Amino acid sequence: MASDVNELLFLIDTAYNHSSWHGTNLRGSIRGVSPGQAAWRPGRGRHNIWELVVHAAYWKYVAWRRLTSSTRGSFPLDGSNWFERTHDATLAAWRSDIALLEQTHRTLRTAIADLNPRDLDRKPARGKTTTRALVTGVAAHDLYHAGQIQLLKRLAQK
């Protein structure tokens, strides 16, 4: 059963920052992206790469919170889900938000590694889905946004 936890770690790692057959993962999608590219918006009311990065960090935090039964309020940014990112398009601010993504991934990964394999098909205290579904959903979420980022980079080149 411990192999089930290892499989979940494999899924979130390949979706986030480990080599995979499917191509670019989330971390790879932002490699080499400048603050200006990250802040570029394809249209009014549309999200930019930077916002997708912070959004992914937020939902990794939410998954961690659900897995550990932690209370709300410990995410370092005010708000939830989407965080506007155009006001400070500096290299320092961009690196800070990438570091936030890295930190939330590591924290979530640690929580997953500590899971009891017997609990994978149970719903966490505040969850609507099983622990297994929550973790596989995080991987799918990372890949979904990695694809969006790849498209945004191409659109920005036109």
Short mmCIF file of C-alpha atoms in Angstrom, two decimals:
data_model
loop_
_atom_site.label_atom_id
_atom_site.label_comp_id
_atom_site.label_asym_id
_atom_site.label_seq_id
_atom_site.Cartn_x
_atom_site.Cartn_y
_atom_site.Cartn_z
CA MET A 1 0.00 0.00 0.00
CA ALA A 2 2.94 2.36 0.53
CA SER A 3 3.43 2.10 -3.21
CA ASP A 4 0.12 3.97 -3.62
CA VAL A 5 1.62 6.98 -1.84
CA ASN A 6 4.73 6.68 -4.01
CA GLU A 7 2.53 6.65 -7.11
CA LEU A 8 0.82 9.86 -5.96
CA LEU A 9 4.20 11.48 -5.34
CA PHE A 10 5.27 10.38 -8.82
CA LEU A 11 2.14 11.98 -10.31
CA ILE A 12 2.50 15.35 -8.64
CA ASP A 13 6.24 15.44 -9.29
CA THR A 14 5.98 14.67 -13.00
CA ALA A 15 3.16 17.19 -13.36
CA TYR A 16 5.18 19.82 -11.53
CA ASN A 17 8.94 19.48 -12.05
CA HIS A 18 10.18 15.99 -12.97
CA SER A 19 10.79 14.64 -16.46
CA SER A 20 7.74 13.12 -18.08
CA TRP A 21 6.69 11.67 -21.39
CA HIS A 22 3.94 14.24 -22.01
CA GLY A 23 6.24 17.20 -22.40
CA THR A 24 6.43 20.39 -20.42
CA ASN A 25 5.26 20.32 -16.83
CA LEU A 26 4.24 23.37 -14.79
CA ARG A 27 7.71 24.33 -13.57
CA GLY A 28 9.19 23.75 -17.01
CA SER A 29 6.54 25.95 -18.60
CA ILE A 30 7.83 29.01 -16.73
CA ARG A 31 11.54 28.31 -17.18
CA GLY A 32 13.14 31.33 -18.83
CA VAL A 33 9.98 33.45 -18.71
CA SER A 34 10.79 37.09 -17.96
CA PRO A 35 8.66 39.28 -15.70
CA GLY A 36 7.42 41.13 -18.77
CA GLN A 37 6.38 37.90 -20.48
CA ALA A 38 4.76 36.68 -17.26
CA ALA A 39 2.77 39.91 -16.91
CA TRP A 40 1.61 40.02 -20.55
CA ARG A 41 -2.15 39.71 -20.77
CA PRO A 42 -3.75 38.26 -23.93
CA GLY A 43 -6.80 40.46 -23.56
CA ARG A 44 -8.85 42.48 -21.16
CA GLY A 45 -10.18 40.32 -18.34
CA ARG A 46 -7.84 37.41 -19.19
CA HIS A 47 -5.26 35.91 -16.88
CA ASN A 48 -1.56 36.16 -17.51
CA ILE A 49 1.21 33.62 -16.85
CA TRP A 50 2.07 35.25 -13.55
CA GLU A 51 -1.48 34.92 -12.28
CA LEU A 52 -1.58 31.27 -13.33
CA VAL A 53 1.58 30.63 -11.29
CA VAL A 54 0.16 32.21 -8.14
CA HIS A 55 -3.20 30.49 -8.73
CA ALA A 56 -1.42 27.10 -8.88
CA ALA A 57 0.46 27.92 -5.66
CA TYR A 58 -2.81 28.82 -3.97
CA TRP A 59 -4.50 25.54 -4.90
CA LYS A 60 -1.47 23.53 -3.75
CA TYR A 61 -1.91 25.35 -0.45
CA VAL A 62 -5.64 24.51 -0.39
CA ALA A 63 -4.90 20.83 -1.06
CA TRP A 64 -2.29 20.84 1.74
CA ARG A 65 -4.80 22.50 4.06
CA ARG A 66 -7.39 19.84 3.28
CA LEU A 67 -4.93 16.98 3.72
CA THR A 68 -3.68 18.28 7.06
CA SER A 69 -7.00 19.68 8.35
CA SER A 70 -5.30 23.05 8.77
CA THR A 71 -7.37 26.18 9.11
CA ARG A 72 -7.59 28.94 6.55
CA GLY A 73 -5.52 32.04 6.70
CA SER A 74 -1.93 30.90 6.38
CA PHE A 75 -1.48 31.58 2.65
CA PRO A 76 1.03 34.46 2.45
CA LEU A 77 -1.09 36.57 0.06
CA ASP A 78 -4.41 38.23 0.79
CA GLY A 79 -7.33 36.84 -1.15
CA SER A 80 -8.09 33.50 -2.74
CA ASN A 81 -8.04 31.71 -6.09
CA TRP A 82 -6.95 34.51 -8.44
CA PHE A 83 -4.45 37.20 -7.53
CA GLU A 84 -3.95 40.12 -9.91
CA ARG A 85 -0.32 40.35 -10.94
CA THR A 86 0.47 43.42 -13.01
CA HIS A 87 1.29 46.07 -10.43
CA ASP A 88 4.92 45.13 -9.73
CA ALA A 89 6.38 43.37 -12.76
CA THR A 90 9.93 43.32 -11.44
CA LEU A 91 12.34 40.41 -11.50
CA ALA A 92 12.33 40.33 -7.69
CA ALA A 93 8.53 40.11 -7.53
CA TRP A 94 8.43 37.40 -10.24
CA ARG A 95 11.10 35.37 -8.46
CA SER A 96 9.23 35.78 -5.18
CA ASP A 97 6.05 34.33 -6.66
CA ILE A 98 7.97 31.46 -8.29
CA ALA A 99 9.51 30.78 -4.86
CA LEU A 100 5.98 30.74 -3.41
CA LEU A 101 5.00 28.10 -5.97
CA GLU A 102 8.10 26.05 -5.11
CA GLN A 103 7.45 26.29 -1.38
CA THR A 104 3.80 25.31 -1.62
CA HIS A 105 4.71 22.34 -3.80
CA ARG A 106 7.34 21.15 -1.30
CA THR A 107 4.92 21.58 1.62
CA LEU A 108 2.19 19.67 -0.20
CA ARG A 109 4.64 16.95 -1.23
CA THR A 110 5.69 16.47 2.39
CA ALA A 111 2.06 16.12 3.47
CA ILE A 112 1.45 13.53 0.74
CA ALA A 113 4.57 11.57 1.73
CA ASP A 114 3.24 11.45 5.31
CA LEU A 115 -0.15 10.04 4.28
CA ASN A 116 -1.31 6.73 5.64
CA PRO A 117 -2.01 4.55 2.59
CA ARG A 118 -5.19 3.27 4.27
CA ASP A 119 -6.59 6.81 4.16
CA LEU A 120 -6.18 7.41 0.43
CA ASP A 121 -9.72 6.38 -0.44
CA ARG A 122 -11.29 8.28 2.45
CA LYS A 123 -12.47 11.86 2.37
CA PRO A 124 -10.44 14.35 4.41
CA ALA A 125 -12.30 16.14 7.21
CA ARG A 126 -13.39 19.08 5.03
CA GLY A 127 -13.20 17.31 1.71
CA LYS A 128 -15.77 16.43 -0.88
CA THR A 129 -13.49 13.95 -2.64
CA THR A 130 -11.12 11.26 -1.49
CA THR A 131 -7.53 12.00 -0.65
CA ARG A 132 -6.45 10.09 -3.77
CA ALA A 133 -8.76 12.20 -5.95
CA LEU A 134 -7.52 15.40 -4.33
CA VAL A 135 -3.87 14.59 -5.01
CA THR A 136 -4.44 13.39 -8.57
CA GLY A 137 -6.48 16.55 -9.11
CA VAL A 138 -3.49 18.66 -8.08
CA ALA A 139 -1.41 16.93 -10.74
CA ALA A 140 -4.11 17.48 -13.37
CA HIS A 141 -4.41 21.13 -12.32
CA ASP A 142 -0.67 21.67 -12.75
CA LEU A 143 -0.69 20.13 -16.22
CA TYR A 144 -3.78 22.06 -17.28
CA HIS A 145 -2.14 25.36 -16.39
CA ALA A 146 1.21 24.29 -17.87
CA GLY A 147 -0.62 23.92 -21.18
CA GLN A 148 -2.23 27.32 -20.81
CA ILE A 149 1.16 28.87 -20.09
CA GLN A 150 2.66 27.24 -23.17
CA LEU A 151 -0.16 28.74 -25.27
CA LEU A 152 0.23 32.17 -23.69
CA LYS A 153 3.94 32.17 -24.49
CA ARG A 154 3.15 31.44 -28.14
CA LEU A 155 0.42 34.09 -28.31
CA ALA A 156 2.77 36.67 -26.81
CA GLN A 157 5.26 36.08 -29.63
CA LYS A 158 2.78 37.16 -32.31
#
